[in-house]
Amino acid sequence: MNTDNINNSFNNLSLREKVILGLVAIIASYSIIDIVLTQSVTSENTRVLNDIEQLKNTIILTGIDIESAQNITGKNPADKNRKQLLNLQNEIDQLTQQIKQKSSAFIKASTTHKALDYIINNPLVPIRDLTKKNARPLFENKGKKNDQLSRYQYQEININFSSGYLNNLEYIYYLENNPWGLIIDKLIYESNEAGGQVEINLHTISVGSL
């Protein structure tokens, strides 16, 4: 079948049939597109979090050096020891500042309710069901508690809705372009006469203040 025949066949379809074909194509490719986009965002988040963890480890090691320098300074208050202590304290200040800058990639814990408002109070589809799991620490607490790491929380959200084809599609785009750090992990679309029923699993990472 040549291109002209394909175009003619498509043009002869009703609007509903065209929309259905469009949705089938989008849903078929969504998993691939979503994997690429999500992996890209997730990889960036992972990179930032790894950077933060490395900075945290450096702060811990620098803190040990400071303790050592303080002990030495106490016994031998030489200028070079005081200078070393001051340098180490400045280093910690710089590392803490870097952590703050990197943390800007995530939403503030105080604004997580706005992410939920964005999901629910939309002009496109009525959300039939929303399940929010309890936020959990993003990092495992291994031994000594670290205030910097305990600030990061991982929140899972599951939503179900049912609407017309175009509204469902627009809402998916609406979620993908959200300003609240919501990442789509999984999307299930079941077509029906009215349009379709959709289930979406999302997550967001928030960072609290010290």
PDB file of C-alpha atoms in Angstrom:
ATOM      1  CA  MET A   1       0.000   0.000   0.000  1.00  0.00           C
ATOM      2  CA  ASN A   2       1.544   3.367  -1.050  1.00  0.00           C
ATOM      3  CA  THR A   3       1.524   6.591   0.929  1.00  0.00           C
ATOM      4  CA  ASP A   4      -1.448   8.087  -0.971  1.00  0.00           C
ATOM      5  CA  ASN A   5      -3.600   5.054  -0.235  1.00  0.00           C
ATOM      6  CA  ILE A   6      -2.648   5.193   3.439  1.00  0.00           C
ATOM      7  CA  ASN A   7      -3.489   8.901   3.589  1.00  0.00           C
ATOM      8  CA  ASN A   8      -6.834   8.334   1.871  1.00  0.00           C
ATOM      9  CA  SER A   9      -7.698   5.468   4.213  1.00  0.00           C
ATOM     10  CA  PHE A  10      -6.844   7.607   7.232  1.00  0.00           C
ATOM     11  CA  ASN A  11      -8.832  10.586   5.945  1.00  0.00           C
ATOM     12  CA  ASN A  12     -11.903   8.380   5.502  1.00  0.00           C
ATOM     13  CA  LEU A  13     -11.888   7.417   9.178  1.00  0.00           C
ATOM     14  CA  SER A  14     -14.274   9.082  11.600  1.00  0.00           C
ATOM     15  CA  LEU A  15     -12.899  11.428  14.265  1.00  0.00           C
ATOM     16  CA  ARG A  16     -13.480   8.757  16.925  1.00  0.00           C
ATOM     17  CA  GLU A  17     -11.553   6.155  14.890  1.00  0.00           C
ATOM     18  CA  LYS A  18      -8.705   8.611  14.331  1.00  0.00           C
ATOM     19  CA  VAL A  19      -8.534   9.366  18.047  1.00  0.00           C
ATOM     20  CA  ILE A  20      -8.537   5.644  18.876  1.00  0.00           C
ATOM     21  CA  LEU A  21      -5.713   5.015  16.392  1.00  0.00           C
ATOM     22  CA  GLY A  22      -3.806   7.955  17.822  1.00  0.00           C
ATOM     23  CA  LEU A  23      -4.234   6.640  21.344  1.00  0.00           C
ATOM     24  CA  VAL A  24      -3.169   3.136  20.323  1.00  0.00           C
ATOM     25  CA  ALA A  25      -0.028   4.555  18.717  1.00  0.00           C
ATOM     26  CA  ILE A  26       0.707   6.771  21.710  1.00  0.00           C
ATOM     27  CA  ILE A  27       0.091   4.032  24.273  1.00  0.00           C
ATOM     28  CA  ALA A  28       2.153   1.570  22.227  1.00  0.00           C
ATOM     29  CA  SER A  29       5.048   4.012  22.112  1.00  0.00           C
ATOM     30  CA  TYR A  30       4.449   5.469  25.573  1.00  0.00           C
ATOM     31  CA  SER A  31       6.334   2.706  27.351  1.00  0.00           C
ATOM     32  CA  ILE A  32       9.386   3.356  25.177  1.00  0.00           C
ATOM     33  CA  ILE A  33       9.120   7.150  25.439  1.00  0.00           C
ATOM     34  CA  ASP A  34       8.343   6.966  29.135  1.00  0.00           C
ATOM     35  CA  ILE A  35      11.285   4.655  29.788  1.00  0.00           C
ATOM     36  CA  VAL A  36      13.615   7.086  27.991  1.00  0.00           C
ATOM     37  CA  LEU A  37      12.195  10.185  29.717  1.00  0.00           C
ATOM     38  CA  THR A  38      11.867   8.563  33.128  1.00  0.00           C
ATOM     39  CA  GLN A  39      15.317   7.024  32.928  1.00  0.00           C
ATOM     40  CA  SER A  40      16.696  10.418  31.964  1.00  0.00           C
ATOM     41  CA  VAL A  41      15.010  12.161  34.906  1.00  0.00           C
ATOM     42  CA  THR A  42      15.655   9.257  37.270  1.00  0.00           C
ATOM     43  CA  SER A  43      19.306   9.089  36.208  1.00  0.00           C
ATOM     44  CA  GLU A  44      19.671  12.810  36.874  1.00  0.00           C
ATOM     45  CA  ASN A  45      17.985  12.434  40.272  1.00  0.00           C
ATOM     46  CA  THR A  46      20.226   9.472  41.080  1.00  0.00           C
ATOM     47  CA  ARG A  47      23.313  11.433  40.038  1.00  0.00           C
ATOM     48  CA  VAL A  48      22.311  14.385  42.221  1.00  0.00           C
ATOM     49  CA  LEU A  49      21.559  12.098  45.174  1.00  0.00           C
ATOM     50  CA  ASN A  50      24.892  10.323  44.746  1.00  0.00           C
ATOM     51  CA  ASP A  51      26.626  13.708  44.695  1.00  0.00           C
ATOM     52  CA  ILE A  52      24.809  14.662  47.898  1.00  0.00           C
ATOM     53  CA  GLU A  53      25.799  11.400  49.578  1.00  0.00           C
ATOM     54  CA  GLN A  54      29.444  11.906  48.580  1.00  0.00           C
ATOM     55  CA  LEU A  55      29.337  15.450  49.950  1.00  0.00           C
ATOM     56  CA  LYS A  56      27.802  14.104  53.153  1.00  0.00           C
ATOM     57  CA  ASN A  57      30.600  11.541  53.508  1.00  0.00           C
ATOM     58  CA  THR A  58      33.173  14.270  52.929  1.00  0.00           C
ATOM     59  CA  ILE A  59      31.519  16.374  55.646  1.00  0.00           C
ATOM     60  CA  ILE A  60      31.725  13.438  58.068  1.00  0.00           C
ATOM     61  CA  LEU A  61      35.420  12.914  57.287  1.00  0.00           C
ATOM     62  CA  THR A  62      36.079  16.646  57.545  1.00  0.00           C
ATOM     63  CA  GLY A  63      34.274  16.643  60.891  1.00  0.00           C
ATOM     64  CA  ILE A  64      36.649  13.939  62.100  1.00  0.00           C
ATOM     65  CA  ASP A  65      39.588  16.069  60.931  1.00  0.00           C
ATOM     66  CA  ILE A  66      38.131  19.057  62.798  1.00  0.00           C
ATOM     67  CA  GLU A  67      37.820  17.005  65.976  1.00  0.00           C
ATOM     68  CA  SER A  68      41.415  15.957  65.589  1.00  0.00           C
ATOM     69  CA  ALA A  69      42.525  19.520  64.910  1.00  0.00           C
ATOM     70  CA  GLN A  70      40.581  20.768  67.943  1.00  0.00           C
ATOM     71  CA  ASN A  71      42.310  18.220  70.161  1.00  0.00           C
ATOM     72  CA  ILE A  72      45.702  19.215  68.799  1.00  0.00           C
ATOM     73  CA  THR A  73      44.873  22.931  69.105  1.00  0.00           C
ATOM     74  CA  GLY A  74      43.790  22.414  72.697  1.00  0.00           C
ATOM     75  CA  LYS A  75      47.115  20.840  73.568  1.00  0.00           C
ATOM     76  CA  ASN A  76      49.242  23.022  71.344  1.00  0.00           C
ATOM     77  CA  PRO A  77      47.473  26.269  70.365  1.00  0.00           C
ATOM     78  CA  ALA A  78      49.881  27.071  67.538  1.00  0.00           C
ATOM     79  CA  ASP A  79      48.760  29.420  64.775  1.00  0.00           C
ATOM     80  CA  LYS A  80      49.159  26.721  62.098  1.00  0.00           C
ATOM     81  CA  ASN A  81      46.773  24.426  63.999  1.00  0.00           C
ATOM     82  CA  ARG A  82      44.196  27.189  64.367  1.00  0.00           C
ATOM     83  CA  LYS A  83      44.577  27.940  60.669  1.00  0.00           C
ATOM     84  CA  GLN A  84      44.028  24.265  59.825  1.00  0.00           C
ATOM     85  CA  LEU A  85      40.895  24.221  61.986  1.00  0.00           C
ATOM     86  CA  LEU A  86      39.551  27.356  60.303  1.00  0.00           C
ATOM     87  CA  ASN A  87      40.225  25.881  56.844  1.00  0.00           C
ATOM     88  CA  LEU A  88      38.367  22.685  57.742  1.00  0.00           C
ATOM     89  CA  GLN A  89      35.392  24.638  59.066  1.00  0.00           C
ATOM     90  CA  ASN A  90      35.318  26.706  55.866  1.00  0.00           C
ATOM     91  CA  GLU A  91      35.436  23.480  53.870  1.00  0.00           C
ATOM     92  CA  ILE A  92      32.361  22.165  55.708  1.00  0.00           C
ATOM     93  CA  ASP A  93      30.524  25.442  55.028  1.00  0.00           C
ATOM     94  CA  GLN A  94      31.297  25.121  51.316  1.00  0.00           C
ATOM     95  CA  LEU A  95      30.206  21.469  51.214  1.00  0.00           C
ATOM     96  CA  THR A  96      26.955  22.304  53.007  1.00  0.00           C
ATOM     97  CA  GLN A  97      26.304  25.063  50.482  1.00  0.00           C
ATOM     98  CA  GLN A  98      26.855  22.604  47.620  1.00  0.00           C
ATOM     99  CA  ILE A  99      24.316  20.240  49.169  1.00  0.00           C
ATOM    100  CA  LYS A 100      21.778  23.070  49.365  1.00  0.00           C
ATOM    101  CA  GLN A 101      22.342  23.923  45.703  1.00  0.00           C
ATOM    102  CA  LYS A 102      21.937  20.314  44.588  1.00  0.00           C
ATOM    103  CA  SER A 103      18.831  19.915  46.726  1.00  0.00           C
ATOM    104  CA  SER A 104      17.082  22.526  44.593  1.00  0.00           C
ATOM    105  CA  ALA A 105      16.454  19.699  42.081  1.00  0.00           C
ATOM    106  CA  PHE A 106      13.737  18.398  44.419  1.00  0.00           C
ATOM    107  CA  ILE A 107      10.589  19.983  45.819  1.00  0.00           C
ATOM    108  CA  LYS A 108      10.421  21.271  49.375  1.00  0.00           C
ATOM    109  CA  ALA A 109       8.647  19.011  51.853  1.00  0.00           C
ATOM    110  CA  SER A 110       6.381  21.932  52.756  1.00  0.00           C
ATOM    111  CA  THR A 111       5.018  22.033  49.179  1.00  0.00           C
ATOM    112  CA  THR A 112       4.139  18.339  48.693  1.00  0.00           C
ATOM    113  CA  HIS A 113       0.464  19.180  49.240  1.00  0.00           C
ATOM    114  CA  LYS A 114       0.681  21.381  46.145  1.00  0.00           C
ATOM    115  CA  ALA A 115       1.752  18.365  44.091  1.00  0.00           C
ATOM    116  CA  LEU A 116      -1.389  16.560  45.264  1.00  0.00           C
ATOM    117  CA  ASP A 117      -3.518  19.622  44.484  1.00  0.00           C
ATOM    118  CA  TYR A 118      -2.014  19.637  40.987  1.00  0.00           C
ATOM    119  CA  ILE A 119      -3.068  16.005  40.492  1.00  0.00           C
ATOM    120  CA  ILE A 120      -6.586  16.340  41.875  1.00  0.00           C
ATOM    121  CA  ASN A 121      -7.679  19.882  40.997  1.00  0.00           C
ATOM    122  CA  ASN A 122      -7.180  19.667  37.258  1.00  0.00           C
ATOM    123  CA  PRO A 123      -9.544  20.905  34.522  1.00  0.00           C
ATOM    124  CA  LEU A 124      -9.367  17.716  32.440  1.00  0.00           C
ATOM    125  CA  VAL A 125     -10.465  14.556  34.276  1.00  0.00           C
ATOM    126  CA  PRO A 126     -12.200  13.690  37.558  1.00  0.00           C
ATOM    127  CA  ILE A 127      -9.825  11.682  39.757  1.00  0.00           C
ATOM    128  CA  ARG A 128     -11.812   8.669  40.911  1.00  0.00           C
ATOM    129  CA  ASP A 129      -9.283   7.354  43.391  1.00  0.00           C
ATOM    130  CA  LEU A 130      -5.987   8.582  44.833  1.00  0.00           C
ATOM    131  CA  THR A 131      -3.817   6.477  47.125  1.00  0.00           C
ATOM    132  CA  LYS A 132      -0.827   8.044  48.840  1.00  0.00           C
ATOM    133  CA  LYS A 133       1.647   5.836  50.663  1.00  0.00           C
ATOM    134  CA  ASN A 134       3.425   7.136  53.737  1.00  0.00           C
ATOM    135  CA  ALA A 135       6.573   9.015  52.812  1.00  0.00           C
ATOM    136  CA  ARG A 136       9.716   7.060  53.594  1.00  0.00           C
ATOM    137  CA  PRO A 137      13.351   8.107  53.917  1.00  0.00           C
ATOM    138  CA  LEU A 138      15.113   8.033  50.579  1.00  0.00           C
ATOM    139  CA  PHE A 139      18.400   6.965  52.138  1.00  0.00           C
ATOM    140  CA  GLU A 140      18.863   4.003  54.435  1.00  0.00           C
ATOM    141  CA  ASN A 141      19.796   4.993  57.948  1.00  0.00           C
ATOM    142  CA  LYS A 142      22.996   3.068  58.504  1.00  0.00           C
ATOM    143  CA  GLY A 143      24.077   3.539  62.073  1.00  0.00           C
ATOM    144  CA  LYS A 144      24.568   7.144  63.059  1.00  0.00           C
ATOM    145  CA  LYS A 145      21.708   9.449  62.050  1.00  0.00           C
ATOM    146  CA  ASN A 146      22.646  12.124  59.542  1.00  0.00           C
ATOM    147  CA  ASP A 147      20.402  15.191  59.450  1.00  0.00           C
ATOM    148  CA  GLN A 148      21.352  16.011  55.870  1.00  0.00           C
ATOM    149  CA  LEU A 149      20.255  12.612  54.542  1.00  0.00           C
ATOM    150  CA  SER A 150      17.171  12.274  56.729  1.00  0.00           C
ATOM    151  CA  ARG A 151      15.723  15.333  54.975  1.00  0.00           C
ATOM    152  CA  TYR A 152      15.080  13.390  51.746  1.00  0.00           C
ATOM    153  CA  GLN A 153      11.692  11.675  51.516  1.00  0.00           C
ATOM    154  CA  TYR A 154      10.300   9.382  48.802  1.00  0.00           C
ATOM    155  CA  GLN A 155       6.531   9.545  48.237  1.00  0.00           C
ATOM    156  CA  GLU A 156       4.528   7.072  46.108  1.00  0.00           C
ATOM    157  CA  ILE A 157       1.143   8.062  44.669  1.00  0.00           C
ATOM    158  CA  ASN A 158      -1.384   5.973  42.727  1.00  0.00           C
ATOM    159  CA  ILE A 159      -4.311   7.502  40.832  1.00  0.00           C
ATOM    160  CA  ASN A 160      -7.269   6.120  38.864  1.00  0.00           C
ATOM    161  CA  PHE A 161      -9.520   8.073  36.539  1.00  0.00           C
ATOM    162  CA  SER A 162     -11.852   7.549  33.615  1.00  0.00           C
ATOM    163  CA  SER A 163     -12.770  10.042  30.909  1.00  0.00           C
ATOM    164  CA  GLY A 164     -12.929  10.590  27.147  1.00  0.00           C
ATOM    165  CA  TYR A 165     -10.005   9.739  24.885  1.00  0.00           C
ATOM    166  CA  LEU A 166      -8.789  13.291  24.355  1.00  0.00           C
ATOM    167  CA  ASN A 167      -9.187  14.302  27.999  1.00  0.00           C
ATOM    168  CA  ASN A 168      -7.247  11.233  29.144  1.00  0.00           C
ATOM    169  CA  LEU A 169      -4.477  11.999  26.691  1.00  0.00           C
ATOM    170  CA  GLU A 170      -4.312  15.674  27.668  1.00  0.00           C
ATOM    171  CA  TYR A 171      -4.183  14.764  31.343  1.00  0.00           C
ATOM    172  CA  ILE A 172      -1.243  12.407  30.760  1.00  0.00           C
ATOM    173  CA  TYR A 173       0.623  15.288  29.102  1.00  0.00           C
ATOM    174  CA  TYR A 174      -0.506  17.535  31.960  1.00  0.00           C
ATOM    175  CA  LEU A 175       1.156  15.157  34.452  1.00  0.00           C
ATOM    176  CA  GLU A 176       4.310  14.775  32.379  1.00  0.00           C
ATOM    177  CA  ASN A 177       4.787  18.548  32.343  1.00  0.00           C
ATOM    178  CA  ASN A 178       4.089  19.138  36.027  1.00  0.00           C
ATOM    179  CA  PRO A 179       6.190  21.641  38.028  1.00  0.00           C
ATOM    180  CA  TRP A 180       6.195  19.580  41.250  1.00  0.00           C
ATOM    181  CA  GLY A 181       8.765  16.868  40.573  1.00  0.00           C
ATOM    182  CA  LEU A 182       6.166  14.149  39.909  1.00  0.00           C
ATOM    183  CA  ILE A 183       7.644  11.244  37.941  1.00  0.00           C
ATOM    184  CA  ILE A 184       5.405   8.715  36.163  1.00  0.00           C
ATOM    185  CA  ASP A 185       6.598   5.184  36.950  1.00  0.00           C
ATOM    186  CA  LYS A 186       3.795   3.158  35.372  1.00  0.00           C
ATOM    187  CA  LEU A 187       0.747   3.803  33.187  1.00  0.00           C
ATOM    188  CA  ILE A 188      -2.088   1.346  32.440  1.00  0.00           C
ATOM    189  CA  TYR A 189      -4.739   2.357  29.869  1.00  0.00           C
ATOM    190  CA  GLU A 190      -7.883   0.267  29.343  1.00  0.00           C
ATOM    191  CA  SER A 191     -10.111   1.404  26.469  1.00  0.00           C
ATOM    192  CA  ASN A 192     -13.886   1.389  26.796  1.00  0.00           C
ATOM    193  CA  GLU A 193     -16.880   2.831  24.942  1.00  0.00           C
ATOM    194  CA  ALA A 194     -16.735   6.110  26.848  1.00  0.00           C
ATOM    195  CA  GLY A 195     -13.024   6.583  26.296  1.00  0.00           C
ATOM    196  CA  GLY A 196     -10.765   4.783  28.702  1.00  0.00           C
ATOM    197  CA  GLN A 197      -9.872   3.959  32.276  1.00  0.00           C
ATOM    198  CA  VAL A 198      -6.389   4.926  33.377  1.00  0.00           C
ATOM    199  CA  GLU A 199      -4.205   3.940  36.308  1.00  0.00           C
ATOM    200  CA  ILE A 200      -0.972   5.823  36.926  1.00  0.00           C
ATOM    201  CA  ASN A 201       1.733   5.225  39.516  1.00  0.00           C
ATOM    202  CA  LEU A 202       3.907   8.236  40.334  1.00  0.00           C
ATOM    203  CA  HIS A 203       6.524   9.270  42.834  1.00  0.00           C
ATOM    204  CA  THR A 204       8.119  12.453  44.012  1.00  0.00           C
ATOM    205  CA  ILE A 205      11.192  13.239  46.099  1.00  0.00           C
ATOM    206  CA  SER A 206      11.023  16.047  48.621  1.00  0.00           C
ATOM    207  CA  VAL A 207      13.652  17.629  50.803  1.00  0.00           C
ATOM    208  CA  GLY A 208      12.917  19.129  54.203  1.00  0.00           C
ATOM    209  CA  SER A 209      14.674  22.020  55.878  1.00  0.00           C
ATOM    210  CA  LEU A 210      17.151  21.539  58.678  1.00  0.00           C
TER     211      LEU A 210
END
